[in-house]
Amino acid sequence: MELLKTQNATMQFGGLTAVNDFNLSIDEGEIVALIGPNGAGKTTAFNMITGVYTPTKGNVIYGGNDITGNRPDIITQKGIARTFQNIRLFKELSVLDNVLIANHLHLKSGLFSAILKLPKYRREERSIREKSLALIERVGLLDVINEKASSLPYGKQRRLEIARALATNPKLLLLDEPAAGMNPKETEELTEFIRVIRDEFNLTIFMIEHHMQVVMGISDRIYVLDYGVTIAKGTPYEIQNNQRVIEAYLGVSEDA
């Protein structure tokens, strides 16, 4: 069943067209990758889907509903979460506090209940803490639960950022270059981690990634952008053997 679709999504900045007529379709449970050279428009496509930008033209359809132009917080509440190329954690807060903050999205108590710490608010706080502890354990960070985010190795910081996104209870998780800056061992562990969370959390995953080992090893399908235009889409095998993709990455034909 189709979960996410973009219809001719276009983003222009003045006279520059960053993404042009982007048509994407992702089914529930898939892992789909978006690749392309630097400056191809990949993060702009993410930003249109998550409400950071409103497309100049076209639509974003999620779960059969048009979410074009919705605010990022509304889109998150609807079930779309994302991470960023540059890790955005509360670096001076603990692992637990980072996840607790994300879980507060689901608080139903108002400001009045929170200030007076009424029974309903205290019950919600206990529930959120229990959920946060369970999530931290499931992503393998229980041993560093009280450590500051800034003190974690890079791979665990990335895992924490993903855990924080998972705390919003998404159906669709967007990962922006999750393997950026990782060594080979961390990259291998991350690849397996993405597979595990897709299955355990019943997720659909859409990711931008430059690390071809990750892309080819984990993706069901791949879209390729170049100068804001989709030049190819298909399975990993089809993309590996696509002449236009080879030329976009290498700048020369395969024969040359």
PDB file of C-alpha atoms in Angstrom:
ATOM      1  CA  MET A   1       0.000   0.000   0.000  1.00  0.00           C
ATOM      2  CA  GLU A   2       1.331   3.423  -0.980  1.00  0.00           C
ATOM      3  CA  LEU A   3       2.323   5.560   2.014  1.00  0.00           C
ATOM      4  CA  LEU A   4       4.054   8.594   0.472  1.00  0.00           C
ATOM      5  CA  LYS A   5       3.734  10.204  -2.922  1.00  0.00           C
ATOM      6  CA  THR A   6       4.939  13.444  -4.439  1.00  0.00           C
ATOM      7  CA  GLN A   7       3.283  14.801  -7.564  1.00  0.00           C
ATOM      8  CA  ASN A   8       5.421  17.087  -9.730  1.00  0.00           C
ATOM      9  CA  ALA A   9       6.920  18.620  -6.580  1.00  0.00           C
ATOM     10  CA  THR A  10       9.018  21.620  -7.605  1.00  0.00           C
ATOM     11  CA  MET A  11      11.042  24.016  -5.463  1.00  0.00           C
ATOM     12  CA  GLN A  12      12.320  27.284  -6.840  1.00  0.00           C
ATOM     13  CA  PHE A  13      14.443  29.903  -5.101  1.00  0.00           C
ATOM     14  CA  GLY A  14      14.215  33.032  -7.189  1.00  0.00           C
ATOM     15  CA  GLY A  15      15.418  32.026 -10.645  1.00  0.00           C
ATOM     16  CA  LEU A  16      16.974  28.762  -9.410  1.00  0.00           C
ATOM     17  CA  THR A  17      15.018  25.518  -9.654  1.00  0.00           C
ATOM     18  CA  ALA A  18      16.455  23.266  -6.946  1.00  0.00           C
ATOM     19  CA  VAL A  19      14.052  20.371  -7.595  1.00  0.00           C
ATOM     20  CA  ASN A  20      11.921  20.047 -10.718  1.00  0.00           C
ATOM     21  CA  ASP A  21       8.819  17.846 -11.128  1.00  0.00           C
ATOM     22  CA  PHE A  22       9.844  15.324  -8.481  1.00  0.00           C
ATOM     23  CA  ASN A  23       7.537  12.288  -8.619  1.00  0.00           C
ATOM     24  CA  LEU A  24       8.091   9.786  -5.829  1.00  0.00           C
ATOM     25  CA  SER A  25       6.117   6.783  -4.640  1.00  0.00           C
ATOM     26  CA  ILE A  26       6.961   4.756  -1.516  1.00  0.00           C
ATOM     27  CA  ASP A  27       4.994   1.759  -0.296  1.00  0.00           C
ATOM     28  CA  GLU A  28       4.578   0.771   3.341  1.00  0.00           C
ATOM     29  CA  GLY A  29       7.530  -1.227   4.684  1.00  0.00           C
ATOM     30  CA  GLU A  30       9.974  -0.232   1.948  1.00  0.00           C
ATOM     31  CA  ILE A  31      13.476   1.160   2.357  1.00  0.00           C
ATOM     32  CA  VAL A  32      13.945   3.663  -0.458  1.00  0.00           C
ATOM     33  CA  ALA A  33      17.110   5.675  -1.079  1.00  0.00           C
ATOM     34  CA  LEU A  34      17.556   9.053  -2.748  1.00  0.00           C
ATOM     35  CA  ILE A  35      21.027   9.533  -4.185  1.00  0.00           C
ATOM     36  CA  GLY A  36      22.837  11.960  -6.453  1.00  0.00           C
ATOM     37  CA  PRO A  37      25.907  14.208  -6.634  1.00  0.00           C
ATOM     38  CA  ASN A  38      26.351  17.094  -4.201  1.00  0.00           C
ATOM     39  CA  GLY A  39      23.914  19.887  -4.987  1.00  0.00           C
ATOM     40  CA  ALA A  40      21.481  17.570  -6.762  1.00  0.00           C
ATOM     41  CA  GLY A  41      18.524  18.721  -4.632  1.00  0.00           C
ATOM     42  CA  LYS A  42      18.197  15.756  -2.290  1.00  0.00           C
ATOM     43  CA  THR A  43      17.866  17.670   0.990  1.00  0.00           C
ATOM     44  CA  THR A  44      15.511  20.132  -0.700  1.00  0.00           C
ATOM     45  CA  ALA A  45      13.268  17.172  -1.589  1.00  0.00           C
ATOM     46  CA  PHE A  46      13.349  16.088   2.071  1.00  0.00           C
ATOM     47  CA  ASN A  47      12.514  19.615   3.169  1.00  0.00           C
ATOM     48  CA  MET A  48       9.450  19.735   0.907  1.00  0.00           C
ATOM     49  CA  ILE A  49       8.173  16.456   2.342  1.00  0.00           C
ATOM     50  CA  THR A  50       8.715  17.478   5.974  1.00  0.00           C
ATOM     51  CA  GLY A  51       7.255  20.977   5.707  1.00  0.00           C
ATOM     52  CA  VAL A  52      10.462  22.985   5.957  1.00  0.00           C
ATOM     53  CA  TYR A  53       9.676  24.275   2.450  1.00  0.00           C
ATOM     54  CA  THR A  54       6.306  24.572   0.732  1.00  0.00           C
ATOM     55  CA  PRO A  55       6.717  23.403  -2.873  1.00  0.00           C
ATOM     56  CA  THR A  56       6.486  26.134  -5.486  1.00  0.00           C
ATOM     57  CA  LYS A  57       4.436  23.669  -7.492  1.00  0.00           C
ATOM     58  CA  GLY A  58       3.070  20.181  -6.950  1.00  0.00           C
ATOM     59  CA  ASN A  59       1.837  18.170  -3.980  1.00  0.00           C
ATOM     60  CA  VAL A  60       2.983  15.897  -1.173  1.00  0.00           C
ATOM     61  CA  ILE A  61       0.533  13.095  -0.361  1.00  0.00           C
ATOM     62  CA  TYR A  62       0.937  11.052   2.834  1.00  0.00           C
ATOM     63  CA  GLY A  63      -1.416   8.230   3.738  1.00  0.00           C
ATOM     64  CA  GLY A  64      -3.794   9.414   1.036  1.00  0.00           C
ATOM     65  CA  ASN A  65      -3.981  12.978   2.452  1.00  0.00           C
ATOM     66  CA  ASP A  66      -2.488  16.120   0.932  1.00  0.00           C
ATOM     67  CA  ILE A  67       0.017  17.537   3.446  1.00  0.00           C
ATOM     68  CA  THR A  68       1.538  20.146   1.130  1.00  0.00           C
ATOM     69  CA  GLY A  69       2.450  23.242   3.116  1.00  0.00           C
ATOM     70  CA  ASN A  70       1.700  21.770   6.548  1.00  0.00           C
ATOM     71  CA  ARG A  71       3.993  22.967   9.345  1.00  0.00           C
ATOM     72  CA  PRO A  72       6.832  20.596  10.344  1.00  0.00           C
ATOM     73  CA  ASP A  73       5.302  19.961  13.787  1.00  0.00           C
ATOM     74  CA  ILE A  74       1.952  19.018  12.238  1.00  0.00           C
ATOM     75  CA  ILE A  75       3.680  16.671   9.805  1.00  0.00           C
ATOM     76  CA  THR A  76       5.557  15.060  12.703  1.00  0.00           C
ATOM     77  CA  GLN A  77       2.280  14.523  14.551  1.00  0.00           C
ATOM     78  CA  LYS A  78       0.877  12.844  11.432  1.00  0.00           C
ATOM     79  CA  GLY A  79       3.667  10.243  11.579  1.00  0.00           C
ATOM     80  CA  ILE A  80       6.682  11.520   9.614  1.00  0.00           C
ATOM     81  CA  ALA A  81       9.987  11.917  11.469  1.00  0.00           C
ATOM     82  CA  ARG A  82      13.447  12.816  10.195  1.00  0.00           C
ATOM     83  CA  THR A  83      17.089  13.079  11.103  1.00  0.00           C
ATOM     84  CA  PHE A  84      19.588  15.559   9.696  1.00  0.00           C
ATOM     85  CA  GLN A  85      22.911  15.364   7.876  1.00  0.00           C
ATOM     86  CA  ASN A  86      24.505  17.325  10.719  1.00  0.00           C
ATOM     87  CA  ILE A  87      23.459  15.639  13.956  1.00  0.00           C
ATOM     88  CA  ARG A  88      21.070  17.856  15.931  1.00  0.00           C
ATOM     89  CA  LEU A  89      21.028  16.685  19.529  1.00  0.00           C
ATOM     90  CA  PHE A  90      20.719  18.557  22.803  1.00  0.00           C
ATOM     91  CA  LYS A  91      24.402  17.957  23.362  1.00  0.00           C
ATOM     92  CA  GLU A  92      24.561  19.032  27.017  1.00  0.00           C
ATOM     93  CA  LEU A  93      21.597  16.866  27.976  1.00  0.00           C
ATOM     94  CA  SER A  94      21.703  13.160  28.756  1.00  0.00           C
ATOM     95  CA  VAL A  95      20.668  10.372  26.417  1.00  0.00           C
ATOM     96  CA  LEU A  96      17.504   9.921  28.488  1.00  0.00           C
ATOM     97  CA  ASP A  97      16.603  13.610  28.417  1.00  0.00           C
ATOM     98  CA  ASN A  98      17.030  13.769  24.633  1.00  0.00           C
ATOM     99  CA  VAL A  99      14.489  10.968  24.195  1.00  0.00           C
ATOM    100  CA  LEU A 100      12.146  12.328  26.884  1.00  0.00           C
ATOM    101  CA  ILE A 101      11.921  15.659  25.071  1.00  0.00           C
ATOM    102  CA  ALA A 102      10.831  13.942  21.853  1.00  0.00           C
ATOM    103  CA  ASN A 103       8.254  11.874  23.743  1.00  0.00           C
ATOM    104  CA  HIS A 104       6.642  15.048  25.117  1.00  0.00           C
ATOM    105  CA  LEU A 105       5.088  15.517  21.680  1.00  0.00           C
ATOM    106  CA  HIS A 106       2.392  13.112  22.876  1.00  0.00           C
ATOM    107  CA  LEU A 107       1.509  14.934  26.111  1.00  0.00           C
ATOM    108  CA  LYS A 108      -2.185  15.747  26.264  1.00  0.00           C
ATOM    109  CA  SER A 109      -2.095  17.695  29.539  1.00  0.00           C
ATOM    110  CA  GLY A 110      -2.139  21.458  29.213  1.00  0.00           C
ATOM    111  CA  LEU A 111       0.151  24.078  30.737  1.00  0.00           C
ATOM    112  CA  PHE A 112      -2.119  24.474  33.770  1.00  0.00           C
ATOM    113  CA  SER A 113      -1.875  20.740  34.597  1.00  0.00           C
ATOM    114  CA  ALA A 114       1.893  20.805  34.137  1.00  0.00           C
ATOM    115  CA  ILE A 115       2.432  23.823  36.411  1.00  0.00           C
ATOM    116  CA  LEU A 116       0.290  22.345  39.183  1.00  0.00           C
ATOM    117  CA  LYS A 117       1.510  18.795  38.498  1.00  0.00           C
ATOM    118  CA  LEU A 118      -2.015  17.440  38.550  1.00  0.00           C
ATOM    119  CA  PRO A 119      -2.548  13.647  38.681  1.00  0.00           C
ATOM    120  CA  LYS A 120      -3.208  13.359  34.931  1.00  0.00           C
ATOM    121  CA  TYR A 121       0.062  15.144  34.140  1.00  0.00           C
ATOM    122  CA  ARG A 122       2.037  12.969  36.590  1.00  0.00           C
ATOM    123  CA  ARG A 123       0.569   9.809  35.054  1.00  0.00           C
ATOM    124  CA  GLU A 124       1.561  10.982  31.575  1.00  0.00           C
ATOM    125  CA  GLU A 125       5.063  11.830  32.783  1.00  0.00           C
ATOM    126  CA  ARG A 126       5.501   8.330  34.249  1.00  0.00           C
ATOM    127  CA  SER A 127       4.229   6.754  31.041  1.00  0.00           C
ATOM    128  CA  ILE A 128       6.600   8.835  28.899  1.00  0.00           C
ATOM    129  CA  ARG A 129       9.565   7.947  31.100  1.00  0.00           C
ATOM    130  CA  GLU A 130       8.749   4.235  30.856  1.00  0.00           C
ATOM    131  CA  LYS A 131       8.414   4.458  27.061  1.00  0.00           C
ATOM    132  CA  SER A 132      11.697   6.381  26.793  1.00  0.00           C
ATOM    133  CA  LEU A 133      13.566   3.800  28.878  1.00  0.00           C
ATOM    134  CA  ALA A 134      12.151   0.966  26.785  1.00  0.00           C
ATOM    135  CA  LEU A 135      13.113   2.716  23.534  1.00  0.00           C
ATOM    136  CA  ILE A 136      16.646   3.442  24.733  1.00  0.00           C
ATOM    137  CA  GLU A 137      17.065  -0.220  25.624  1.00  0.00           C
ATOM    138  CA  ARG A 138      15.763  -1.363  22.228  1.00  0.00           C
ATOM    139  CA  VAL A 139      18.259   0.797  20.345  1.00  0.00           C
ATOM    140  CA  GLY A 140      21.180  -0.412  22.472  1.00  0.00           C
ATOM    141  CA  LEU A 141      21.952   2.761  24.428  1.00  0.00           C
ATOM    142  CA  LEU A 142      20.943   1.665  27.922  1.00  0.00           C
ATOM    143  CA  ASP A 143      24.578   1.499  29.056  1.00  0.00           C
ATOM    144  CA  VAL A 144      25.044   5.227  28.302  1.00  0.00           C
ATOM    145  CA  ILE A 145      21.595   6.434  29.351  1.00  0.00           C
ATOM    146  CA  ASN A 146      22.910   9.090  31.778  1.00  0.00           C
ATOM    147  CA  GLU A 147      25.827  10.289  29.675  1.00  0.00           C
ATOM    148  CA  LYS A 148      25.770  13.628  27.885  1.00  0.00           C
ATOM    149  CA  ALA A 149      24.988  13.342  24.184  1.00  0.00           C
ATOM    150  CA  SER A 150      28.196  15.240  23.373  1.00  0.00           C
ATOM    151  CA  SER A 151      30.338  12.598  25.106  1.00  0.00           C
ATOM    152  CA  LEU A 152      29.089   9.711  22.946  1.00  0.00           C
ATOM    153  CA  PRO A 153      31.079   8.256  20.045  1.00  0.00           C
ATOM    154  CA  TYR A 154      29.832   9.461  16.669  1.00  0.00           C
ATOM    155  CA  GLY A 155      28.032   6.211  15.855  1.00  0.00           C
ATOM    156  CA  LYS A 156      26.097   6.296  19.125  1.00  0.00           C
ATOM    157  CA  GLN A 157      25.194   9.957  18.611  1.00  0.00           C
ATOM    158  CA  ARG A 158      23.668   9.015  15.273  1.00  0.00           C
ATOM    159  CA  ARG A 159      21.832   6.117  16.926  1.00  0.00           C
ATOM    160  CA  LEU A 160      20.513   8.518  19.603  1.00  0.00           C
ATOM    161  CA  GLU A 161      19.261  10.920  16.954  1.00  0.00           C
ATOM    162  CA  ILE A 162      17.370   8.062  15.311  1.00  0.00           C
ATOM    163  CA  ALA A 163      16.019   6.974  18.724  1.00  0.00           C
ATOM    164  CA  ARG A 164      14.746  10.493  19.316  1.00  0.00           C
ATOM    165  CA  ALA A 165      12.960  10.411  15.957  1.00  0.00           C
ATOM    166  CA  LEU A 166      11.461   7.018  16.843  1.00  0.00           C
ATOM    167  CA  ALA A 167      10.089   8.516  20.071  1.00  0.00           C
ATOM    168  CA  THR A 168       7.588  10.517  17.986  1.00  0.00           C
ATOM    169  CA  ASN A 169       5.979   7.199  16.886  1.00  0.00           C
ATOM    170  CA  PRO A 170       6.516   7.655  13.149  1.00  0.00           C
ATOM    171  CA  LYS A 171       5.245   5.475  10.352  1.00  0.00           C
ATOM    172  CA  LEU A 172       7.704   7.058   7.919  1.00  0.00           C
ATOM    173  CA  LEU A 173      11.306   7.811   8.930  1.00  0.00           C
ATOM    174  CA  LEU A 174      13.483  10.069   6.778  1.00  0.00           C
ATOM    175  CA  LEU A 175      17.227   9.663   7.306  1.00  0.00           C
ATOM    176  CA  ASP A 176      19.523  12.355   5.883  1.00  0.00           C
ATOM    177  CA  GLU A 177      22.958  10.793   5.310  1.00  0.00           C
ATOM    178  CA  PRO A 178      22.904   8.557   8.401  1.00  0.00           C
ATOM    179  CA  ALA A 179      26.344   7.067   7.632  1.00  0.00           C
ATOM    180  CA  ALA A 180      28.087  10.433   7.155  1.00  0.00           C
ATOM    181  CA  GLY A 181      31.364  10.584   9.076  1.00  0.00           C
ATOM    182  CA  MET A 182      31.290   6.967  10.182  1.00  0.00           C
ATOM    183  CA  ASN A 183      34.146   4.496   9.991  1.00  0.00           C
ATOM    184  CA  PRO A 184      33.617   1.121   8.231  1.00  0.00           C
ATOM    185  CA  LYS A 185      32.671  -0.707  11.430  1.00  0.00           C
ATOM    186  CA  GLU A 186      30.152   1.979  12.446  1.00  0.00           C
ATOM    187  CA  THR A 187      28.734   1.963   8.908  1.00  0.00           C
ATOM    188  CA  GLU A 188      28.229  -1.786   8.983  1.00  0.00           C
ATOM    189  CA  GLU A 189      26.538  -1.587  12.391  1.00  0.00           C
ATOM    190  CA  LEU A 190      24.295   1.257  11.208  1.00  0.00           C
ATOM    191  CA  THR A 191      23.193  -0.689   8.131  1.00  0.00           C
ATOM    192  CA  GLU A 192      22.080  -3.597  10.286  1.00  0.00           C
ATOM    193  CA  PHE A 193      20.478  -1.175  12.780  1.00  0.00           C
ATOM    194  CA  ILE A 194      18.332   0.366  10.027  1.00  0.00           C
ATOM    195  CA  ARG A 195      17.129  -3.076   8.980  1.00  0.00           C
ATOM    196  CA  VAL A 196      16.287  -3.949  12.593  1.00  0.00           C
ATOM    197  CA  ILE A 197      14.317  -0.783  13.343  1.00  0.00           C
ATOM    198  CA  ARG A 198      12.409  -1.087  10.062  1.00  0.00           C
ATOM    199  CA  ASP A 199      11.208  -4.527  11.140  1.00  0.00           C
ATOM    200  CA  GLU A 200      10.789  -3.959  14.889  1.00  0.00           C
ATOM    201  CA  PHE A 201       9.013  -0.619  14.609  1.00  0.00           C
ATOM    202  CA  ASN A 202       7.041  -1.482  11.451  1.00  0.00           C
ATOM    203  CA  LEU A 203       8.573   1.492   9.644  1.00  0.00           C
ATOM    204  CA  THR A 204       8.884   2.741   6.120  1.00  0.00           C
ATOM    205  CA  ILE A 205      12.274   4.374   5.554  1.00  0.00           C
ATOM    206  CA  PHE A 206      13.323   7.010   3.014  1.00  0.00           C
ATOM    207  CA  MET A 207      16.982   7.974   3.160  1.00  0.00           C
ATOM    208  CA  ILE A 208      19.572  10.180   1.522  1.00  0.00           C
ATOM    209  CA  GLU A 209      22.961   8.526   1.507  1.00  0.00           C
ATOM    210  CA  HIS A 210      26.293   8.933  -0.298  1.00  0.00           C
ATOM    211  CA  HIS A 211      27.761   5.709   1.069  1.00  0.00           C
ATOM    212  CA  MET A 212      27.053   3.283  -1.764  1.00  0.00           C
ATOM    213  CA  GLN A 213      27.728   0.216   0.384  1.00  0.00           C
ATOM    214  CA  VAL A 214      24.799   1.222   2.585  1.00  0.00           C
ATOM    215  CA  VAL A 215      22.548   2.208  -0.319  1.00  0.00           C
ATOM    216  CA  MET A 216      23.117  -0.936  -2.364  1.00  0.00           C
ATOM    217  CA  GLY A 217      23.048  -3.224   0.650  1.00  0.00           C
ATOM    218  CA  ILE A 218      19.790  -2.096   2.204  1.00  0.00           C
ATOM    219  CA  SER A 219      17.539  -0.367  -0.359  1.00  0.00           C
ATOM    220  CA  ASP A 220      14.523  -1.940  -2.014  1.00  0.00           C
ATOM    221  CA  ARG A 221      14.464   0.845  -4.596  1.00  0.00           C
ATOM    222  CA  ILE A 222      16.554   3.908  -5.425  1.00  0.00           C
ATOM    223  CA  TYR A 223      15.789   7.319  -6.944  1.00  0.00           C
ATOM    224  CA  VAL A 224      18.612   9.372  -8.482  1.00  0.00           C
ATOM    225  CA  LEU A 225      18.583  13.160  -8.700  1.00  0.00           C
ATOM    226  CA  ASP A 226      20.944  15.289 -10.766  1.00  0.00           C
ATOM    227  CA  TYR A 227      20.579  19.094 -10.890  1.00  0.00           C
ATOM    228  CA  GLY A 228      17.113  18.722  -9.370  1.00  0.00           C
ATOM    229  CA  VAL A 229      15.862  16.297 -12.021  1.00  0.00           C
ATOM    230  CA  THR A 230      15.115  12.595 -11.537  1.00  0.00           C
ATOM    231  CA  ILE A 231      17.416  10.793 -13.964  1.00  0.00           C
ATOM    232  CA  ALA A 232      16.781   7.207 -12.837  1.00  0.00           C
ATOM    233  CA  LYS A 233      14.780   5.018 -10.501  1.00  0.00           C
ATOM    234  CA  GLY A 234      14.830   1.288  -9.919  1.00  0.00           C
ATOM    235  CA  THR A 235      16.347  -1.558  -7.968  1.00  0.00           C
ATOM    236  CA  PRO A 236      19.962  -1.410  -6.756  1.00  0.00           C
ATOM    237  CA  TYR A 237      21.006  -3.652  -9.653  1.00  0.00           C
ATOM    238  CA  GLU A 238      19.263  -1.443 -12.204  1.00  0.00           C
ATOM    239  CA  ILE A 239      20.820   1.716 -10.771  1.00  0.00           C
ATOM    240  CA  GLN A 240      24.325   0.230 -10.666  1.00  0.00           C
ATOM    241  CA  ASN A 241      24.081  -0.492 -14.377  1.00  0.00           C
ATOM    242  CA  ASN A 242      22.361   2.725 -15.459  1.00  0.00           C
ATOM    243  CA  GLN A 243      24.498   4.718 -17.899  1.00  0.00           C
ATOM    244  CA  ARG A 244      23.042   8.111 -16.917  1.00  0.00           C
ATOM    245  CA  VAL A 245      23.783   7.452 -13.253  1.00  0.00           C
ATOM    246  CA  ILE A 246      27.364   6.447 -14.039  1.00  0.00           C
ATOM    247  CA  GLU A 247      27.874   9.644 -16.033  1.00  0.00           C
ATOM    248  CA  ALA A 248      26.289  11.822 -13.322  1.00  0.00           C
ATOM    249  CA  TYR A 249      28.659  10.459 -10.683  1.00  0.00           C
ATOM    250  CA  LEU A 250      31.824  10.141 -12.756  1.00  0.00           C
ATOM    251  CA  GLY A 251      31.297  12.874 -15.312  1.00  0.00           C
ATOM    252  CA  VAL A 252      32.278  10.544 -18.147  1.00  0.00           C
ATOM    253  CA  SER A 253      30.657   7.752 -20.076  1.00  0.00           C
ATOM    254  CA  GLU A 254      31.303   4.186 -19.045  1.00  0.00           C
ATOM    255  CA  ASP A 255      33.163   3.531 -22.316  1.00  0.00           C
ATOM    256  CA  ALA A 256      35.545   6.411 -21.624  1.00  0.00           C
TER     257      ALA A 256
END
